[in-house]
Amino acid sequence: YCMITGFPENGISFEGDPKKPLSSNTVSNCWFTNNMKYQLYSYCCNDFYYTTNQFGAGGDKHPQSGAFLDHSSAGSYTLNYHWGNVVALRLGPGAHFNRIENNRFEQSSQTGILIGEPKGDVCQLNIITGNTIHTNSEGNSGLFNAVEAHNAHATTFTSNQIFSWDSNSVKAKSGLVLVDNCKQWIVKDNIIRHCVEKPLVYGSEDGHVVKDNILE
């Protein structure tokens, strides 16, 4: 129940050590606005609870990320709202066993969810389900993907909705893009709309299970 606003870098930082991560950090029911680097930065934190927070911005400047889960694993990230960030959520590199459930990732100037990095540590066994991911690539319509993953393995991506509230003005490049060593995802029961290129991009020989999605 805190308001954290207007810091030139991070709003909250949890910084553990790779050999001795922090554990069981909780941030709930807080309002983060206009913290210009990462509104919530979580490095080497395990078994965390980040829930029912707001990560927003107003005006011409955008925080680099609403939340950045960097080498943070086995946590619960749920019922958070994001708007006006460059990237709403960065998951990884090196983030495993997390549950990203029932959040809203919206109106990012670039990407809604960015998973991993092209040359970063692998992310694996994350569950991303029940999220609303809408009206991203708002800073330059059609240039950025709604969800983009690199070096991510064995991820469950189910029952999410990707779309634009104002598809006449703002569209994502693609809805979900799995590139750079992404393997063995389950991509099922999602709705992906309002993209300028293919809604779903993935390697046909990378062991993904893709079915029962509505793609428009």
PDB file of C-alpha atoms in Angstrom:
ATOM      1  CA  TYR A   1       0.000   0.000   0.000  1.00  0.00           C
ATOM      2  CA  CYS A   2       2.775   2.433  -0.979  1.00  0.00           C
ATOM      3  CA  MET A   3       3.052   4.987  -3.764  1.00  0.00           C
ATOM      4  CA  ILE A   4       6.526   5.037  -5.320  1.00  0.00           C
ATOM      5  CA  THR A   5       6.859   7.709  -7.955  1.00  0.00           C
ATOM      6  CA  GLY A   6       9.222   9.960  -9.845  1.00  0.00           C
ATOM      7  CA  PHE A   7      12.621   8.380  -9.145  1.00  0.00           C
ATOM      8  CA  PRO A   8      15.217   8.864 -11.931  1.00  0.00           C
ATOM      9  CA  GLU A   9      16.267   5.192 -11.753  1.00  0.00           C
ATOM     10  CA  ASN A  10      14.526   2.277 -10.016  1.00  0.00           C
ATOM     11  CA  GLY A  11      11.486   2.562  -7.799  1.00  0.00           C
ATOM     12  CA  ILE A  12      12.324  -0.580  -5.769  1.00  0.00           C
ATOM     13  CA  SER A  13      15.427  -2.767  -6.159  1.00  0.00           C
ATOM     14  CA  PHE A  14      15.954  -6.201  -4.643  1.00  0.00           C
ATOM     15  CA  GLU A  15      19.519  -7.291  -5.379  1.00  0.00           C
ATOM     16  CA  GLY A  16      20.672 -10.709  -4.233  1.00  0.00           C
ATOM     17  CA  ASP A  17      23.833 -12.629  -5.010  1.00  0.00           C
ATOM     18  CA  PRO A  18      23.984 -15.491  -7.542  1.00  0.00           C
ATOM     19  CA  LYS A  19      25.514 -17.720  -4.839  1.00  0.00           C
ATOM     20  CA  LYS A  20      23.042 -16.570  -2.186  1.00  0.00           C
ATOM     21  CA  PRO A  21      19.790 -15.271  -3.706  1.00  0.00           C
ATOM     22  CA  LEU A  22      17.260 -13.337  -1.702  1.00  0.00           C
ATOM     23  CA  SER A  23      14.080 -15.243  -0.870  1.00  0.00           C
ATOM     24  CA  SER A  24      10.393 -14.516  -0.268  1.00  0.00           C
ATOM     25  CA  ASN A  25      10.344 -10.803  -1.087  1.00  0.00           C
ATOM     26  CA  THR A  26       6.797  -9.478  -1.273  1.00  0.00           C
ATOM     27  CA  VAL A  27       5.495  -6.343  -3.001  1.00  0.00           C
ATOM     28  CA  SER A  28       1.717  -5.988  -3.055  1.00  0.00           C
ATOM     29  CA  ASN A  29      -0.927  -3.346  -3.606  1.00  0.00           C
ATOM     30  CA  CYS A  30       1.607  -0.643  -4.516  1.00  0.00           C
ATOM     31  CA  TRP A  31       1.434   2.113  -7.113  1.00  0.00           C
ATOM     32  CA  PHE A  32       4.582   2.724  -9.192  1.00  0.00           C
ATOM     33  CA  THR A  33       4.550   5.683 -11.575  1.00  0.00           C
ATOM     34  CA  ASN A  34       7.248   7.450 -13.595  1.00  0.00           C
ATOM     35  CA  ASN A  35      10.276   5.693 -12.097  1.00  0.00           C
ATOM     36  CA  MET A  36      12.405   6.021 -15.165  1.00  0.00           C
ATOM     37  CA  LYS A  37      14.666   2.950 -15.206  1.00  0.00           C
ATOM     38  CA  TYR A  38      12.949  -0.171 -13.815  1.00  0.00           C
ATOM     39  CA  GLN A  39       9.950   0.533 -11.652  1.00  0.00           C
ATOM     40  CA  LEU A  40      10.551  -2.784  -9.868  1.00  0.00           C
ATOM     41  CA  TYR A  41      13.945  -4.491 -10.252  1.00  0.00           C
ATOM     42  CA  SER A  42      14.383  -8.017  -8.919  1.00  0.00           C
ATOM     43  CA  TYR A  43      17.867  -9.543  -9.272  1.00  0.00           C
ATOM     44  CA  CYS A  44      18.702 -13.007  -7.933  1.00  0.00           C
ATOM     45  CA  CYS A  45      15.465 -13.260  -5.941  1.00  0.00           C
ATOM     46  CA  ASN A  46      13.637 -16.551  -5.542  1.00  0.00           C
ATOM     47  CA  ASP A  47      10.208 -17.504  -4.174  1.00  0.00           C
ATOM     48  CA  PHE A  48       8.959 -13.937  -4.525  1.00  0.00           C
ATOM     49  CA  TYR A  49       5.399 -12.597  -4.426  1.00  0.00           C
ATOM     50  CA  TYR A  50       4.756  -9.540  -6.616  1.00  0.00           C
ATOM     51  CA  THR A  51       1.013  -9.106  -6.779  1.00  0.00           C
ATOM     52  CA  THR A  52      -1.767  -6.560  -7.345  1.00  0.00           C
ATOM     53  CA  ASN A  53       0.566  -3.673  -8.174  1.00  0.00           C
ATOM     54  CA  GLN A  54       0.230  -0.873 -10.734  1.00  0.00           C
ATOM     55  CA  PHE A  55       3.202   0.057 -12.960  1.00  0.00           C
ATOM     56  CA  GLY A  56       2.320   3.137 -14.958  1.00  0.00           C
ATOM     57  CA  ALA A  57       3.545   6.360 -16.501  1.00  0.00           C
ATOM     58  CA  GLY A  58       2.196   9.568 -17.891  1.00  0.00           C
ATOM     59  CA  GLY A  59       3.620  12.157 -20.265  1.00  0.00           C
ATOM     60  CA  ASP A  60       6.265  11.782 -22.957  1.00  0.00           C
ATOM     61  CA  LYS A  61       8.858   9.855 -20.917  1.00  0.00           C
ATOM     62  CA  HIS A  62       8.515   6.124 -20.386  1.00  0.00           C
ATOM     63  CA  PRO A  63      10.133   3.893 -17.737  1.00  0.00           C
ATOM     64  CA  GLN A  64      12.413   1.294 -19.330  1.00  0.00           C
ATOM     65  CA  SER A  65      10.346  -1.463 -17.742  1.00  0.00           C
ATOM     66  CA  GLY A  66       7.432  -1.833 -15.382  1.00  0.00           C
ATOM     67  CA  ALA A  67       9.133  -4.831 -13.758  1.00  0.00           C
ATOM     68  CA  PHE A  68      12.395  -6.629 -14.540  1.00  0.00           C
ATOM     69  CA  LEU A  69      12.749 -10.160 -13.141  1.00  0.00           C
ATOM     70  CA  ASP A  70      16.477 -10.680 -13.698  1.00  0.00           C
ATOM     71  CA  HIS A  71      17.759 -14.140 -12.682  1.00  0.00           C
ATOM     72  CA  SER A  72      14.728 -14.359 -10.396  1.00  0.00           C
ATOM     73  CA  SER A  73      12.968 -17.705 -10.129  1.00  0.00           C
ATOM     74  CA  ALA A  74      10.184 -19.764  -8.552  1.00  0.00           C
ATOM     75  CA  GLY A  75       8.041 -16.694  -7.954  1.00  0.00           C
ATOM     76  CA  SER A  76       4.438 -15.603  -8.335  1.00  0.00           C
ATOM     77  CA  TYR A  77       3.700 -12.543 -10.476  1.00  0.00           C
ATOM     78  CA  THR A  78      -0.034 -12.007 -10.630  1.00  0.00           C
ATOM     79  CA  LEU A  79      -2.805  -9.417 -10.958  1.00  0.00           C
ATOM     80  CA  ASN A  80      -0.410  -6.593 -11.821  1.00  0.00           C
ATOM     81  CA  TYR A  81      -1.353  -3.785 -14.231  1.00  0.00           C
ATOM     82  CA  HIS A  82       1.160  -2.098 -16.561  1.00  0.00           C
ATOM     83  CA  TRP A  83       0.821   0.895 -18.885  1.00  0.00           C
ATOM     84  CA  GLY A  84       3.052   3.544 -20.415  1.00  0.00           C
ATOM     85  CA  ASN A  85       6.371   1.670 -20.054  1.00  0.00           C
ATOM     86  CA  VAL A  86       8.866   0.950 -22.838  1.00  0.00           C
ATOM     87  CA  VAL A  87       8.530  -2.759 -21.962  1.00  0.00           C
ATOM     88  CA  ALA A  88       5.833  -3.775 -19.515  1.00  0.00           C
ATOM     89  CA  LEU A  89       7.606  -6.890 -18.162  1.00  0.00           C
ATOM     90  CA  ARG A  90      11.111  -8.256 -18.691  1.00  0.00           C
ATOM     91  CA  LEU A  91      11.342 -11.894 -17.628  1.00  0.00           C
ATOM     92  CA  GLY A  92      14.935 -13.089 -17.470  1.00  0.00           C
ATOM     93  CA  PRO A  93      17.576 -13.785 -18.515  1.00  0.00           C
ATOM     94  CA  GLY A  94      18.111 -16.716 -16.174  1.00  0.00           C
ATOM     95  CA  ALA A  95      14.553 -16.747 -14.780  1.00  0.00           C
ATOM     96  CA  HIS A  96      12.957 -20.163 -14.183  1.00  0.00           C
ATOM     97  CA  PHE A  97       9.850 -21.788 -12.664  1.00  0.00           C
ATOM     98  CA  ASN A  98       7.847 -18.557 -12.439  1.00  0.00           C
ATOM     99  CA  ARG A  99       4.073 -18.204 -12.712  1.00  0.00           C
ATOM    100  CA  ILE A 100       3.038 -15.096 -14.670  1.00  0.00           C
ATOM    101  CA  GLU A 101      -0.739 -15.162 -14.258  1.00  0.00           C
ATOM    102  CA  ASN A 102      -3.726 -12.893 -14.802  1.00  0.00           C
ATOM    103  CA  ASN A 103      -1.858  -9.636 -15.390  1.00  0.00           C
ATOM    104  CA  ARG A 104      -2.509  -6.758 -17.773  1.00  0.00           C
ATOM    105  CA  PHE A 105       0.395  -5.690 -20.019  1.00  0.00           C
ATOM    106  CA  GLU A 106      -0.800  -2.744 -22.038  1.00  0.00           C
ATOM    107  CA  GLN A 107       0.095   0.430 -23.906  1.00  0.00           C
ATOM    108  CA  SER A 108       3.861  -0.133 -23.927  1.00  0.00           C
ATOM    109  CA  SER A 109       5.814   2.059 -26.313  1.00  0.00           C
ATOM    110  CA  GLN A 110       7.607  -1.112 -27.471  1.00  0.00           C
ATOM    111  CA  THR A 111       6.987  -4.662 -26.197  1.00  0.00           C
ATOM    112  CA  GLY A 112       4.462  -6.020 -23.733  1.00  0.00           C
ATOM    113  CA  ILE A 113       6.529  -8.987 -22.469  1.00  0.00           C
ATOM    114  CA  LEU A 114      10.205  -9.529 -23.305  1.00  0.00           C
ATOM    115  CA  ILE A 115      11.547 -12.931 -22.260  1.00  0.00           C
ATOM    116  CA  GLY A 116      15.298 -13.580 -22.067  1.00  0.00           C
ATOM    117  CA  GLU A 117      18.049 -12.000 -24.148  1.00  0.00           C
ATOM    118  CA  PRO A 118      19.722 -13.130 -27.369  1.00  0.00           C
ATOM    119  CA  LYS A 119      23.047 -13.777 -25.593  1.00  0.00           C
ATOM    120  CA  GLY A 120      21.770 -14.164 -22.029  1.00  0.00           C
ATOM    121  CA  ASP A 121      21.263 -17.171 -19.786  1.00  0.00           C
ATOM    122  CA  VAL A 122      18.444 -19.556 -20.691  1.00  0.00           C
ATOM    123  CA  CYS A 123      14.985 -19.174 -19.130  1.00  0.00           C
ATOM    124  CA  GLN A 124      12.992 -22.364 -18.648  1.00  0.00           C
ATOM    125  CA  LEU A 125       9.831 -23.902 -17.212  1.00  0.00           C
ATOM    126  CA  ASN A 126       7.920 -20.648 -16.803  1.00  0.00           C
ATOM    127  CA  ILE A 127       4.115 -20.559 -16.972  1.00  0.00           C
ATOM    128  CA  ILE A 128       2.492 -17.552 -18.657  1.00  0.00           C
ATOM    129  CA  THR A 129      -1.280 -17.842 -18.534  1.00  0.00           C
ATOM    130  CA  GLY A 130      -4.478 -15.846 -18.388  1.00  0.00           C
ATOM    131  CA  ASN A 131      -2.900 -12.501 -19.231  1.00  0.00           C
ATOM    132  CA  THR A 132      -4.287  -9.574 -21.226  1.00  0.00           C
ATOM    133  CA  ILE A 133      -1.588  -8.159 -23.523  1.00  0.00           C
ATOM    134  CA  HIS A 134      -3.000  -5.269 -25.489  1.00  0.00           C
ATOM    135  CA  THR A 135      -2.181  -2.128 -27.467  1.00  0.00           C
ATOM    136  CA  ASN A 136       1.601  -2.548 -27.401  1.00  0.00           C
ATOM    137  CA  SER A 137       4.086  -1.031 -29.891  1.00  0.00           C
ATOM    138  CA  GLU A 138       2.246   2.194 -29.130  1.00  0.00           C
ATOM    139  CA  GLY A 139       5.337   4.352 -29.689  1.00  0.00           C
ATOM    140  CA  ASN A 140       5.696   3.123 -33.267  1.00  0.00           C
ATOM    141  CA  SER A 141       2.802   1.049 -34.524  1.00  0.00           C
ATOM    142  CA  GLY A 142       3.776  -2.213 -36.208  1.00  0.00           C
ATOM    143  CA  LEU A 143       7.470  -2.081 -35.244  1.00  0.00           C
ATOM    144  CA  PHE A 144       7.554  -4.144 -32.025  1.00  0.00           C
ATOM    145  CA  ASN A 145       6.159  -7.545 -31.077  1.00  0.00           C
ATOM    146  CA  ALA A 146       3.602  -7.904 -28.306  1.00  0.00           C
ATOM    147  CA  VAL A 147       5.539 -10.833 -26.767  1.00  0.00           C
ATOM    148  CA  GLU A 148       9.091 -11.760 -27.780  1.00  0.00           C
ATOM    149  CA  ALA A 149      11.289 -14.553 -26.415  1.00  0.00           C
ATOM    150  CA  HIS A 150      14.986 -15.440 -26.674  1.00  0.00           C
ATOM    151  CA  ASN A 151      16.789 -18.435 -25.148  1.00  0.00           C
ATOM    152  CA  ALA A 152      13.612 -19.712 -23.496  1.00  0.00           C
ATOM    153  CA  HIS A 153      12.861 -23.418 -23.123  1.00  0.00           C
ATOM    154  CA  ALA A 154       9.913 -25.536 -21.955  1.00  0.00           C
ATOM    155  CA  THR A 155       7.554 -22.605 -21.418  1.00  0.00           C
ATOM    156  CA  THR A 156       3.782 -22.802 -21.125  1.00  0.00           C
ATOM    157  CA  PHE A 157       1.948 -19.950 -22.879  1.00  0.00           C
ATOM    158  CA  THR A 158      -1.783 -20.569 -22.617  1.00  0.00           C
ATOM    159  CA  SER A 159      -5.116 -18.751 -22.457  1.00  0.00           C
ATOM    160  CA  ASN A 160      -3.675 -15.297 -23.091  1.00  0.00           C
ATOM    161  CA  GLN A 161      -5.295 -12.553 -25.158  1.00  0.00           C
ATOM    162  CA  ILE A 162      -3.199 -10.327 -27.421  1.00  0.00           C
ATOM    163  CA  PHE A 163      -4.967  -7.489 -29.231  1.00  0.00           C
ATOM    164  CA  SER A 164      -5.278  -3.718 -29.599  1.00  0.00           C
ATOM    165  CA  TRP A 165      -7.986  -1.548 -28.147  1.00  0.00           C
ATOM    166  CA  ASP A 166      -7.458   0.872 -31.028  1.00  0.00           C
ATOM    167  CA  SER A 167      -6.405  -1.281 -33.957  1.00  0.00           C
ATOM    168  CA  ASN A 168      -6.890   1.579 -36.420  1.00  0.00           C
ATOM    169  CA  SER A 169      -4.015   3.454 -34.770  1.00  0.00           C
ATOM    170  CA  VAL A 170      -1.876   0.863 -32.964  1.00  0.00           C
ATOM    171  CA  LYS A 171      -0.910  -2.664 -33.956  1.00  0.00           C
ATOM    172  CA  ALA A 172       1.890  -4.979 -32.870  1.00  0.00           C
ATOM    173  CA  LYS A 173       4.340  -6.332 -35.415  1.00  0.00           C
ATOM    174  CA  SER A 174       3.556  -9.933 -34.386  1.00  0.00           C
ATOM    175  CA  GLY A 175       1.763 -11.310 -31.353  1.00  0.00           C
ATOM    176  CA  LEU A 176       4.179 -13.977 -30.078  1.00  0.00           C
ATOM    177  CA  VAL A 177       7.663 -14.442 -31.541  1.00  0.00           C
ATOM    178  CA  LEU A 178       9.918 -17.327 -30.445  1.00  0.00           C
ATOM    179  CA  VAL A 179      13.461 -16.807 -31.754  1.00  0.00           C
ATOM    180  CA  ASP A 180      17.113 -17.384 -30.798  1.00  0.00           C
ATOM    181  CA  ASN A 181      17.127 -20.815 -29.175  1.00  0.00           C
ATOM    182  CA  CYS A 182      13.511 -21.107 -28.032  1.00  0.00           C
ATOM    183  CA  LYS A 183      12.510 -24.758 -27.693  1.00  0.00           C
ATOM    184  CA  GLN A 184       9.637 -26.935 -26.492  1.00  0.00           C
ATOM    185  CA  TRP A 185       6.957 -24.362 -25.761  1.00  0.00           C
ATOM    186  CA  ILE A 186       3.286 -25.214 -25.284  1.00  0.00           C
ATOM    187  CA  VAL A 187       1.308 -22.485 -27.066  1.00  0.00           C
ATOM    188  CA  LYS A 188      -2.366 -23.254 -26.696  1.00  0.00           C
ATOM    189  CA  ASP A 189      -5.785 -21.619 -26.410  1.00  0.00           C
ATOM    190  CA  ASN A 190      -4.601 -18.057 -27.029  1.00  0.00           C
ATOM    191  CA  ILE A 191      -6.332 -15.282 -28.968  1.00  0.00           C
ATOM    192  CA  ILE A 192      -3.935 -13.161 -31.073  1.00  0.00           C
ATOM    193  CA  ARG A 193      -5.296 -10.271 -33.125  1.00  0.00           C
ATOM    194  CA  HIS A 194      -4.317  -6.943 -34.713  1.00  0.00           C
ATOM    195  CA  CYS A 195      -0.791  -7.663 -35.993  1.00  0.00           C
ATOM    196  CA  VAL A 196       0.806  -6.278 -39.141  1.00  0.00           C
ATOM    197  CA  GLU A 197       2.798  -9.478 -39.749  1.00  0.00           C
ATOM    198  CA  LYS A 198       2.233 -13.123 -38.786  1.00  0.00           C
ATOM    199  CA  PRO A 199       0.464 -13.349 -35.428  1.00  0.00           C
ATOM    200  CA  LEU A 200       2.608 -16.279 -34.284  1.00  0.00           C
ATOM    201  CA  VAL A 201       6.237 -16.849 -35.286  1.00  0.00           C
ATOM    202  CA  TYR A 202       8.204 -19.935 -34.244  1.00  0.00           C
ATOM    203  CA  GLY A 203      10.556 -22.581 -35.586  1.00  0.00           C
ATOM    204  CA  SER A 204       8.753 -25.624 -36.955  1.00  0.00           C
ATOM    205  CA  GLU A 205      11.568 -27.952 -35.843  1.00  0.00           C
ATOM    206  CA  ASP A 206      12.051 -26.597 -32.307  1.00  0.00           C
ATOM    207  CA  GLY A 207       9.701 -29.053 -30.587  1.00  0.00           C
ATOM    208  CA  HIS A 208       6.867 -26.615 -29.881  1.00  0.00           C
ATOM    209  CA  VAL A 209       3.290 -27.813 -29.306  1.00  0.00           C
ATOM    210  CA  VAL A 210       1.026 -25.232 -30.952  1.00  0.00           C
ATOM    211  CA  LYS A 211      -2.713 -25.779 -31.223  1.00  0.00           C
ATOM    212  CA  ASP A 212      -6.192 -24.397 -30.620  1.00  0.00           C
ATOM    213  CA  ASN A 213      -5.179 -20.747 -30.969  1.00  0.00           C
ATOM    214  CA  ILE A 214      -7.392 -18.107 -32.602  1.00  0.00           C
ATOM    215  CA  LEU A 215      -5.201 -16.085 -34.944  1.00  0.00           C
ATOM    216  CA  GLU A 216      -6.548 -13.110 -36.868  1.00  0.00           C
TER     217      GLU A 216
END
